[in-house]
Structure formats: structure tokens, C-alpha cells
């Protein structure tokens, strides 16, 4: 296989952007991926629609590395730069609610194709269905492939992703190579993933979706909060409001118990809820709840509140009414574990950012080594923030030491 003076491992969004940037600067680039096509994971983002970025870019949506590190990278290729880049490739974009930016076609395949054409136009050589066995540096890079081939390169960019969705090619190999090369790794967890609970009652509500404010609490301290759709499942809870907390939950679950506090009526005060029930005082408790909860939830809520659904609401004591409102506003399942990496959208943890120069994404420990994307200890919230990180860090890494 012909060597490139820049070899990039990983043809996901970060690796593709790094290849485009490097080739634009006149470098000869070889882009390697274990999959048979580029951007395989990219095809699944945004439910196949590809949420490219977010107009409301803010470091508040990122976790892991220090805010200063993240901001330093993002400002070098922000959401406006991403929009301009894709527009220059002829891709029409649109902005939806909460600032989410999508291709107008609603198809991730269009995004991958315009990127493929740009790689081709830039003369980037692709080595697909190629699995890397090892990487070594001794005055230059040697990349050994499982099939026995090897590649020499002046510069190496590791953009292999983390461990999330390994069925799409994210095996965590880049994390292994980084550690072998002397880099430290922060603890690796699944993030943006559903949560399993100790209690079985969420399974009784499987398939029911509600709007909720969710807080994660460990040792009496709130460790995270989110608001939005919540889906009850056979194993626990899912949905954006839950998945957003998974990274924080994982870290605290290693050292102690974590509870979720689910408020299905965060937009109402206790007094307002009580007034709703007062108007239905002549009804049974189950009848009073008909206008308040999805029908399949009523029996479970009554059971959790230790109340008899057939009892007249007007006959409930003040303590019983308080218990009912407590249940509606503070369902409290205990976390047992997160769902597996194959179901996660992103990895929390990665190469320690203290060992990377944010101005170039260059290793501070190994000459001519760069990192980009999810392999680094940066993960974002749902809504296009992780792809933004991929584009930004890939662009900076592709500068290969040029402070962009």
C-alpha cells in the first residue's frame, strides 16, 4: 500500500474532516478505516437524518475536558464554519427547533456522499476494510495492518472514535494505541444511553412516553439534571431527558448509589395539582387521574403511592393526597446500570486532554501524533454537539501543527 506523508486512522466525521483539511494544505493523505465505506457511523446519526451541528453552540453542552480546552478547539471551527463548509460542498441545510442543523434532504447519505466527493477531489487515498494491528513511532510512523501490510508516515492522526456503537466499527482500538504510546486515559463509560433500574415497575409502563424533569442524585447531592421526553422501557427508562444524564450517572455509580428523581409535572406547583384533583373530588382516585395521566399509568401510580384507585378522592386524608402528589412529581427509581456500549450514542472519557495541545490537537508526549473526535475525553449533549466536536477537532488536527 502506498504510504501517505499523513496517515489518518478512522474515516468517521473527525477523520474525514482532518483528511480534507490536511489535503487542502497540500499534504498527501492516506485515510484508513476498518469498515467498507467511509462515515458508517455518520449514517446513523440523528436517526439517519444527520444532525450536523447546532446553531446554539455553547461549551455548556460539553463534558469531560476543561471548558477552556473545549472552547479553544470549537472557536477555531465553530458552527458557522461548519455551515459554510457544507454549503461550499453544495449541501443545502435547514435549522430546526432548538437550533439543530440538518441537511435539507433529511438524509445522512447525502452528507456522506458530498464528503466522499470532497475527499476524492482533494486526492485523499482511501484504505477501506483495512484493520490496523499496531502503530509505532521511531523517527517516523509505522502502521502495521492485520493483513500483513504496513504503512510509513510522517504524521499520524488517531480519529478512531470511542467504544460506543461498536457494531458500526467503534472498537476502542484508538484508546488502546494511545495508552501504548504513553497517553493517560480518563475512565471510559457509555454516554447518551438508556438506564436500567433496580425496581421493576418501569417495565409495567413500557412504551409510555411522558414529558419530565429528571434529576440524578447520589449521596444526597444532585449530579445532573435534564428535561424533555422520557420513555419507560422493559428494563428501566430511556429518552433524551434520561440519556443526557448517563455520562454523569456512570461516574458516580462506580462509587455509590444513584437515584433518578422524575417530575412529570415540573410546570405545575403542588397547589395547582391539588386544585385539579379538588375539581374531581367526587370521582374515584382512578377517575380523578384519567385527565392527568396516560391511562396505562394510573394503576401503577396508585400502587406506588400506596393508594386504592377505587376510593373516592374526597375521602383521602391530607397525608394520602400529599403522597399522591409526591408520586406524580418525584418518582424515584434506583439505577442498576447503564445499557451496553452497543446502544450508546457516544463515549464518555478518552485520551486525557491535559496531554493534548488544543491549538493543534497535537500530542504533548509523542512527536507528530494528533488526536481528533470521540477518542478524546470530550463528549457533548444530544442535538448536534458531538458532530460539531468531530468537525472542529478534525479540522484543527488536520492543520498538523498549524495554529488555525
Tab-separated table of C-alpha atoms in Angstrom:
chain	number	residue	atom	x	y	z
A	1	UNK	CA	0.000	0.000	0.000
A	2	UNK	CA	1.327	3.416	-0.929
A	3	UNK	CA	2.328	5.496	2.051
A	4	UNK	CA	0.926	8.914	2.699
A	5	UNK	CA	3.011	11.526	4.471
A	6	UNK	CA	-0.079	11.887	6.686
A	7	UNK	CA	-1.927	8.770	7.798
A	8	UNK	CA	-5.312	9.121	9.479
A	9	UNK	CA	-6.904	6.152	11.218
A	10	UNK	CA	-10.685	6.387	11.287
A	11	UNK	CA	-12.924	7.588	8.454
A	12	UNK	CA	-15.662	8.944	10.670
A	13	UNK	CA	-16.552	12.647	10.736
A	14	UNK	CA	-13.407	13.723	12.608
A	15	UNK	CA	-11.074	11.687	10.412
A	16	UNK	CA	-12.777	12.809	7.213
A	17	UNK	CA	-12.552	16.470	8.220
A	18	UNK	CA	-8.893	16.039	9.197
A	19	UNK	CA	-8.173	14.463	5.802
A	20	UNK	CA	-9.920	17.268	3.925
A	21	UNK	CA	-8.057	19.945	5.884
A	22	UNK	CA	-4.661	18.271	5.516
A	23	UNK	CA	-5.100	17.694	1.779
A	24	UNK	CA	-6.236	21.314	1.347
A	25	UNK	CA	-2.889	22.344	2.820
A	26	UNK	CA	-1.010	20.331	0.220
A	27	UNK	CA	-0.332	17.240	2.302
A	28	UNK	CA	-0.526	13.748	0.813
A	29	UNK	CA	-3.095	11.879	2.905
A	30	UNK	CA	-3.975	8.236	3.461
A	31	UNK	CA	-7.283	7.667	5.287
A	32	UNK	CA	-7.742	4.198	6.797
A	33	UNK	CA	-10.929	2.594	8.107
A	34	UNK	CA	-11.902	-0.923	9.145
A	35	UNK	CA	-15.333	-0.517	7.526
A	36	UNK	CA	-16.034	-0.964	3.832
A	37	UNK	CA	-17.255	2.621	3.483
A	38	UNK	CA	-16.478	5.993	4.988
A	39	UNK	CA	-18.801	7.599	7.530
A	40	UNK	CA	-20.613	4.434	8.548
A	41	UNK	CA	-21.483	5.754	11.999
A	42	UNK	CA	-22.342	9.123	10.470
A	43	UNK	CA	-25.121	7.416	8.509
A	44	UNK	CA	-26.926	6.557	11.760
A	45	UNK	CA	-26.740	9.956	13.459
A	46	UNK	CA	-29.925	11.926	14.038
A	47	UNK	CA	-31.984	8.810	13.296
A	48	UNK	CA	-30.465	8.684	9.838
A	49	UNK	CA	-31.064	12.396	9.204
A	50	UNK	CA	-27.609	13.565	10.374
A	51	UNK	CA	-27.829	16.382	12.911
A	52	UNK	CA	-24.693	18.135	11.625
A	53	UNK	CA	-24.327	20.881	14.210
A	54	UNK	CA	-26.265	23.244	16.447
A	55	UNK	CA	-26.789	26.960	15.920
A	56	UNK	CA	-26.795	27.460	19.700
A	57	UNK	CA	-23.222	26.279	20.225
A	58	UNK	CA	-22.053	26.618	23.822
A	59	UNK	CA	-19.396	24.895	25.912
A	60	UNK	CA	-22.146	24.269	28.486
A	61	UNK	CA	-23.214	21.355	26.271
A	62	UNK	CA	-19.864	19.565	26.659
A	63	UNK	CA	-18.423	17.293	29.322
A	64	UNK	CA	-15.053	15.779	30.142
A	65	UNK	CA	-12.198	18.127	29.339
A	66	UNK	CA	-11.932	21.571	30.866
A	67	UNK	CA	-14.205	24.216	29.321
A	68	UNK	CA	-11.126	26.195	28.242
A	69	UNK	CA	-9.832	23.236	26.208
A	70	UNK	CA	-13.177	22.652	24.501
A	71	UNK	CA	-13.700	26.347	23.777
A	72	UNK	CA	-10.210	26.688	22.332
A	73	UNK	CA	-10.942	23.962	19.773
A	74	UNK	CA	-14.527	24.952	18.950
A	75	UNK	CA	-13.721	28.595	18.282
A	76	UNK	CA	-11.271	27.552	15.556
A	77	UNK	CA	-14.049	25.909	13.542
A	78	UNK	CA	-17.424	26.824	15.010
A	79	UNK	CA	-21.000	26.142	13.900
A	80	UNK	CA	-20.879	28.948	11.345
A	81	UNK	CA	-17.742	27.457	9.820
A	82	UNK	CA	-19.439	24.048	9.658
A	83	UNK	CA	-22.452	25.532	7.872
A	84	UNK	CA	-20.221	27.402	5.411
A	85	UNK	CA	-18.157	24.278	4.783
A	86	UNK	CA	-21.132	22.109	3.862
A	87	UNK	CA	-22.702	24.870	1.811
A	88	UNK	CA	-19.441	25.070	-0.142
A	89	UNK	CA	-19.918	21.383	-0.953
A	90	UNK	CA	-23.357	22.152	-2.386
A	91	UNK	CA	-25.325	20.702	0.531
A	92	UNK	CA	-28.498	22.613	1.425
A	93	UNK	CA	-29.107	22.882	5.163
A	94	UNK	CA	-32.012	23.769	7.431
A	95	UNK	CA	-32.344	24.748	11.070
A	96	UNK	CA	-34.986	23.068	13.212
A	97	UNK	CA	-36.147	23.504	16.803
A	98	UNK	CA	-33.505	24.016	19.491
A	99	UNK	CA	-31.026	25.118	16.830
A	100	UNK	CA	-30.464	21.655	15.349
A	101	UNK	CA	-28.966	21.822	11.862
A	102	UNK	CA	-29.811	19.108	9.321
A	103	UNK	CA	-29.323	18.555	5.606
A	104	UNK	CA	-32.413	19.733	3.757
A	105	UNK	CA	-32.741	16.238	2.278
A	106	UNK	CA	-33.120	14.711	5.771
A	107	UNK	CA	-30.707	12.014	4.631
A	108	UNK	CA	-27.311	11.311	6.198
A	109	UNK	CA	-26.375	9.532	2.968
A	110	UNK	CA	-26.211	12.912	1.198
A	111	UNK	CA	-23.761	14.176	3.803
A	112	UNK	CA	-21.507	11.154	3.399
A	113	UNK	CA	-21.604	11.434	-0.390
A	114	UNK	CA	-20.602	15.119	-0.533
A	115	UNK	CA	-17.751	14.340	1.865
A	116	UNK	CA	-16.657	11.375	-0.262
A	117	UNK	CA	-16.585	13.582	-3.339
A	118	UNK	CA	-14.551	16.219	-1.487
A	119	UNK	CA	-12.019	13.607	-0.371
A	120	UNK	CA	-11.740	12.384	-3.939
A	121	UNK	CA	-11.291	15.912	-5.285
A	122	UNK	CA	-8.532	16.525	-2.733
A	123	UNK	CA	-6.628	13.425	-3.778
A	124	UNK	CA	-7.062	11.644	-0.446
A	125	UNK	CA	-6.233	7.952	-0.766
A	126	UNK	CA	-8.699	5.628	0.959
A	127	UNK	CA	-7.794	2.291	2.513
A	128	UNK	CA	-11.127	0.738	3.473
A	129	UNK	CA	-11.797	-2.672	5.029
A	130	UNK	CA	-8.303	-2.324	6.497
A	131	UNK	CA	-7.737	-3.180	10.152
A	132	UNK	CA	-4.784	-1.657	11.957
A	133	UNK	CA	-2.830	-4.024	14.183
A	134	UNK	CA	-0.343	-1.624	15.761
A	135	UNK	CA	1.237	1.820	15.495
A	136	UNK	CA	4.853	2.624	16.332
A	137	UNK	CA	6.947	5.781	16.235
A	138	UNK	CA	10.713	5.851	15.792
A	139	UNK	CA	11.693	8.966	13.884
A	140	UNK	CA	8.635	8.309	11.717
A	141	UNK	CA	5.407	6.358	11.938
A	142	UNK	CA	4.939	2.706	11.063
A	143	UNK	CA	1.365	1.435	10.899
A	144	UNK	CA	1.006	-2.350	10.708
A	145	UNK	CA	-2.175	-3.888	9.308
A	146	UNK	CA	-3.718	-7.192	10.330
A	147	UNK	CA	-3.401	-8.487	6.762
A	148	UNK	CA	0.378	-8.103	6.989
A	149	UNK	CA	0.696	-4.798	5.185
A	150	UNK	CA	2.427	-1.796	6.682
A	151	UNK	CA	2.441	1.938	6.073
A	152	UNK	CA	5.059	4.597	6.733
A	153	UNK	CA	4.034	8.151	7.533
A	154	UNK	CA	5.479	11.403	8.804
A	155	UNK	CA	2.374	12.363	10.804
A	156	UNK	CA	-0.360	10.233	12.368
A	157	UNK	CA	-3.868	11.325	13.334
A	158	UNK	CA	-5.888	8.945	15.507
A	159	UNK	CA	-9.600	9.558	14.898
A	160	UNK	CA	-10.984	6.123	15.680
A	161	UNK	CA	-13.842	7.163	17.945
A	162	UNK	CA	-14.533	5.623	21.321
A	163	UNK	CA	-16.393	2.433	22.180
A	164	UNK	CA	-19.999	3.483	21.554
A	165	UNK	CA	-21.942	1.620	18.845
A	166	UNK	CA	-19.111	-0.861	18.286
A	167	UNK	CA	-21.277	-2.704	15.767
A	168	UNK	CA	-20.590	0.277	13.494
A	169	UNK	CA	-16.824	-0.058	13.854
A	170	UNK	CA	-16.029	1.840	17.069
A	171	UNK	CA	-13.950	-0.799	18.827
A	172	UNK	CA	-11.899	1.402	21.130
A	173	UNK	CA	-8.648	0.489	19.351
A	174	UNK	CA	-7.509	4.095	19.301
A	175	UNK	CA	-7.768	4.263	23.080
A	176	UNK	CA	-5.562	1.171	23.334
A	177	UNK	CA	-2.945	2.631	20.974
A	178	UNK	CA	-2.953	5.956	22.807
A	179	UNK	CA	-2.222	4.221	26.093
A	180	UNK	CA	0.511	2.089	24.490
A	181	UNK	CA	2.090	5.314	23.249
A	182	UNK	CA	2.190	6.659	26.804
A	183	UNK	CA	-1.014	8.681	26.987
A	184	UNK	CA	-3.323	8.618	30.005
A	185	UNK	CA	-6.987	7.716	29.635
A	186	UNK	CA	-9.794	9.075	31.770
A	187	UNK	CA	-12.416	6.483	32.864
A	188	UNK	CA	-14.375	5.159	29.888
A	189	UNK	CA	-18.183	4.974	30.126
A	190	UNK	CA	-21.148	4.831	27.805
A	191	UNK	CA	-22.940	8.173	27.409
A	192	UNK	CA	-26.186	9.207	25.738
A	193	UNK	CA	-27.561	5.781	26.554
A	194	UNK	CA	-30.615	4.398	28.356
A	195	UNK	CA	-30.592	3.404	32.021
A	196	UNK	CA	-31.645	0.181	33.748
A	197	UNK	CA	-33.342	0.418	37.143
A	198	UNK	CA	-33.413	-1.796	40.217
A	199	UNK	CA	-37.184	-1.508	40.517
A	200	UNK	CA	-39.340	-3.435	38.078
A	201	UNK	CA	-42.308	-1.055	37.958
A	202	UNK	CA	-40.962	0.915	34.945
A	203	UNK	CA	-41.458	-2.307	32.983
A	204	UNK	CA	-45.184	-2.140	33.756
A	205	UNK	CA	-45.208	1.195	31.905
A	206	UNK	CA	-43.065	0.078	28.953
A	207	UNK	CA	-43.799	2.095	25.834
A	208	UNK	CA	-45.315	5.083	27.653
A	209	UNK	CA	-43.696	8.434	26.913
A	210	UNK	CA	-44.060	11.488	29.154
A	211	UNK	CA	-42.549	14.947	29.454
A	212	UNK	CA	-40.472	15.090	32.614
A	213	UNK	CA	-37.800	16.911	34.531
A	214	UNK	CA	-35.225	14.356	35.649
A	215	UNK	CA	-32.574	14.803	38.329
A	216	UNK	CA	-29.793	12.331	39.110
A	217	UNK	CA	-28.875	12.258	42.808
A	218	UNK	CA	-26.007	10.476	44.552
A	219	UNK	CA	-25.217	10.729	48.249
A	220	UNK	CA	-27.888	13.387	48.654
A	221	UNK	CA	-26.240	15.613	46.023
A	222	UNK	CA	-27.649	16.414	42.606
A	223	UNK	CA	-25.128	15.300	39.982
A	224	UNK	CA	-27.113	16.214	36.889
A	225	UNK	CA	-30.459	17.392	35.598
A	226	UNK	CA	-32.326	17.383	32.315
A	227	UNK	CA	-35.789	17.976	30.924
A	228	UNK	CA	-37.645	16.531	27.952
A	229	UNK	CA	-39.134	13.284	26.716
A	230	UNK	CA	-38.848	10.250	28.988
A	231	UNK	CA	-39.692	6.747	27.809
A	232	UNK	CA	-40.448	3.894	30.179
A	233	UNK	CA	-38.984	0.593	28.997
A	234	UNK	CA	-38.956	-3.074	29.954
A	235	UNK	CA	-35.596	-2.563	31.681
A	236	UNK	CA	-35.954	0.970	33.085
A	237	UNK	CA	-36.031	4.398	31.473
A	238	UNK	CA	-34.832	5.995	28.249
A	239	UNK	CA	-35.491	9.071	26.138
A	240	UNK	CA	-33.487	12.295	25.737
A	241	UNK	CA	-34.036	13.519	29.308
A	242	UNK	CA	-32.580	10.292	30.715
A	243	UNK	CA	-29.847	9.657	28.178
A	244	UNK	CA	-28.437	13.139	28.740
A	245	UNK	CA	-27.615	12.126	32.330
A	246	UNK	CA	-25.982	8.779	31.564
A	247	UNK	CA	-22.390	10.027	31.492
A	248	UNK	CA	-22.686	11.655	34.930
A	249	UNK	CA	-24.598	8.687	36.321
A	250	UNK	CA	-21.891	6.253	35.190
A	251	UNK	CA	-19.133	8.131	37.014
A	252	UNK	CA	-20.992	8.234	40.324
A	253	UNK	CA	-22.343	4.703	40.004
A	254	UNK	CA	-18.769	3.453	40.388
A	255	UNK	CA	-18.580	4.838	43.915
A	256	UNK	CA	-22.135	4.679	45.231
A	257	UNK	CA	-25.879	4.525	44.658
A	258	UNK	CA	-27.582	6.806	42.154
A	259	UNK	CA	-31.288	7.617	42.129
A	260	UNK	CA	-33.327	9.298	39.429
A	261	UNK	CA	-35.983	11.771	40.538
A	262	UNK	CA	-38.681	12.065	37.872
A	263	UNK	CA	-41.097	15.004	37.960
A	264	UNK	CA	-43.854	14.577	35.385
A	265	UNK	CA	-45.450	17.905	36.359
A	266	UNK	CA	-42.488	20.260	36.629
A	267	UNK	CA	-44.559	23.007	35.008
A	268	UNK	CA	-47.147	22.922	37.814
A	269	UNK	CA	-46.958	23.686	41.530
A	270	UNK	CA	-48.253	21.250	44.149
A	271	UNK	CA	-51.116	23.640	44.806
A	272	UNK	CA	-52.098	23.665	41.131
A	273	UNK	CA	-52.073	19.872	41.002
A	274	UNK	CA	-54.130	19.642	44.161
A	275	UNK	CA	-56.652	22.100	42.701
A	276	UNK	CA	-57.041	19.862	39.638
A	277	UNK	CA	-57.914	16.936	41.879
A	278	UNK	CA	-60.208	19.066	44.020
A	279	UNK	CA	-62.357	19.708	40.968
A	280	UNK	CA	-62.707	15.945	40.570
A	281	UNK	CA	-63.261	15.262	44.265
A	282	UNK	CA	-66.461	13.304	43.642
A	283	UNK	CA	-64.608	10.857	41.388
A	284	UNK	CA	-62.710	7.776	42.424
A	285	UNK	CA	-58.966	8.285	42.614
A	286	UNK	CA	-58.576	6.402	39.318
A	287	UNK	CA	-61.279	8.580	37.785
A	288	UNK	CA	-59.602	11.750	39.012
A	289	UNK	CA	-56.372	10.649	37.330
A	290	UNK	CA	-57.974	9.997	33.934
A	291	UNK	CA	-57.455	13.590	32.840
A	292	UNK	CA	-53.960	13.741	34.282
A	293	UNK	CA	-52.036	10.599	33.307
A	294	UNK	CA	-51.837	8.211	30.352
A	295	UNK	CA	-54.426	5.533	31.121
A	296	UNK	CA	-51.938	2.650	31.492
A	297	UNK	CA	-50.078	4.602	34.202
A	298	UNK	CA	-52.976	5.056	36.588
A	299	UNK	CA	-52.860	1.662	38.287
A	300	UNK	CA	-49.080	1.790	38.728
A	301	UNK	CA	-49.124	5.312	40.175
A	302	UNK	CA	-51.832	4.338	42.660
A	303	UNK	CA	-49.791	1.309	43.690
A	304	UNK	CA	-46.590	3.321	44.121
A	305	UNK	CA	-48.481	5.884	46.222
A	306	UNK	CA	-49.959	3.011	48.267
A	307	UNK	CA	-53.477	4.166	47.469
A	308	UNK	CA	-56.649	2.382	46.408
A	309	UNK	CA	-57.746	3.600	42.990
A	310	UNK	CA	-61.391	2.796	43.714
A	311	UNK	CA	-61.516	5.064	46.769
A	312	UNK	CA	-63.305	8.400	46.416
A	313	UNK	CA	-60.844	11.231	46.108
A	314	UNK	CA	-62.784	13.359	48.594
A	315	UNK	CA	-62.270	10.639	51.210
A	316	UNK	CA	-58.479	10.759	51.002
A	317	UNK	CA	-56.662	12.167	54.015
A	318	UNK	CA	-54.272	15.096	53.667
A	319	UNK	CA	-51.399	12.640	54.053
A	320	UNK	CA	-52.751	10.446	51.248
A	321	UNK	CA	-53.233	13.422	48.935
A	322	UNK	CA	-49.679	14.517	49.675
A	323	UNK	CA	-48.408	11.001	48.876
A	324	UNK	CA	-50.193	11.084	45.539
A	325	UNK	CA	-48.640	14.401	44.555
A	326	UNK	CA	-45.235	13.186	45.790
A	327	UNK	CA	-45.533	10.212	43.454
A	328	UNK	CA	-46.548	12.313	40.467
A	329	UNK	CA	-43.728	14.795	40.987
A	330	UNK	CA	-40.976	12.581	42.359
A	331	UNK	CA	-40.906	9.042	41.018
A	332	UNK	CA	-37.609	7.703	42.342
A	333	UNK	CA	-36.159	4.604	40.675
A	334	UNK	CA	-32.661	3.462	41.651
A	335	UNK	CA	-30.135	2.975	38.856
A	336	UNK	CA	-28.755	-0.535	38.476
A	337	UNK	CA	-26.565	0.061	35.403
A	338	UNK	CA	-26.377	1.699	32.011
A	339	UNK	CA	-27.343	-0.108	28.844
A	340	UNK	CA	-24.362	-1.553	26.909
A	341	UNK	CA	-21.932	0.367	24.711
A	342	UNK	CA	-23.509	-1.013	21.556
A	343	UNK	CA	-26.645	1.025	22.364
A	344	UNK	CA	-24.761	4.196	23.348
A	345	UNK	CA	-24.554	7.188	21.048
A	346	UNK	CA	-21.220	8.397	22.388
A	347	UNK	CA	-18.348	7.547	24.743
A	348	UNK	CA	-17.625	9.466	27.921
A	349	UNK	CA	-13.912	9.582	28.725
A	350	UNK	CA	-10.905	9.103	26.489
A	351	UNK	CA	-7.418	10.464	25.945
A	352	UNK	CA	-6.643	12.945	28.714
A	353	UNK	CA	-6.876	16.434	27.233
A	354	UNK	CA	-4.152	17.724	29.553
A	355	UNK	CA	-1.775	15.819	27.268
A	356	UNK	CA	-3.048	17.472	24.053
A	357	UNK	CA	-2.435	20.999	22.736
A	358	UNK	CA	-5.901	22.435	21.945
A	359	UNK	CA	-4.431	24.861	19.404
A	360	UNK	CA	-3.301	21.959	17.198
A	361	UNK	CA	-4.737	18.732	18.742
A	362	UNK	CA	-1.110	17.567	18.809
A	363	UNK	CA	0.140	15.190	21.463
A	364	UNK	CA	2.348	16.800	24.093
A	365	UNK	CA	4.033	13.440	24.656
A	366	UNK	CA	4.719	11.962	21.206
A	367	UNK	CA	6.100	13.789	18.178
A	368	UNK	CA	3.952	14.016	15.044
A	369	UNK	CA	0.893	12.480	16.764
A	370	UNK	CA	-2.558	14.116	16.710
A	371	UNK	CA	-5.993	13.184	18.012
A	372	UNK	CA	-9.477	14.111	16.808
A	373	UNK	CA	-13.067	13.308	17.692
A	374	UNK	CA	-14.538	10.958	20.245
A	375	UNK	CA	-11.223	9.273	21.111
A	376	UNK	CA	-10.513	12.413	23.161
A	377	UNK	CA	-12.108	12.981	26.582
A	378	UNK	CA	-14.851	15.267	25.273
A	379	UNK	CA	-18.499	14.309	24.863
A	380	UNK	CA	-21.459	16.511	24.102
A	381	UNK	CA	-25.178	16.589	24.666
A	382	UNK	CA	-27.621	15.346	22.070
A	383	UNK	CA	-28.504	17.895	19.404
A	384	UNK	CA	-25.545	18.042	17.028
A	385	UNK	CA	-22.920	18.877	19.638
A	386	UNK	CA	-20.912	15.676	19.208
A	387	UNK	CA	-20.697	16.073	15.449
A	388	UNK	CA	-19.670	19.695	15.979
A	389	UNK	CA	-16.810	18.440	18.167
A	390	UNK	CA	-15.826	15.965	15.448
A	391	UNK	CA	-15.754	18.635	12.728
A	392	UNK	CA	-13.920	21.152	14.925
A	393	UNK	CA	-11.289	18.814	16.344
A	394	UNK	CA	-10.800	17.140	12.956
A	395	UNK	CA	-10.236	20.496	11.288
A	396	UNK	CA	-7.712	21.561	13.936
A	397	UNK	CA	-5.880	18.204	13.859
A	398	UNK	CA	-5.788	18.321	10.064
A	399	UNK	CA	-3.789	21.523	10.316
A	400	UNK	CA	-0.912	19.313	11.532
A	401	UNK	CA	0.680	21.836	13.821
A	402	UNK	CA	-0.506	24.970	12.050
A	403	UNK	CA	-2.405	27.054	14.599
A	404	UNK	CA	-5.636	27.613	12.697
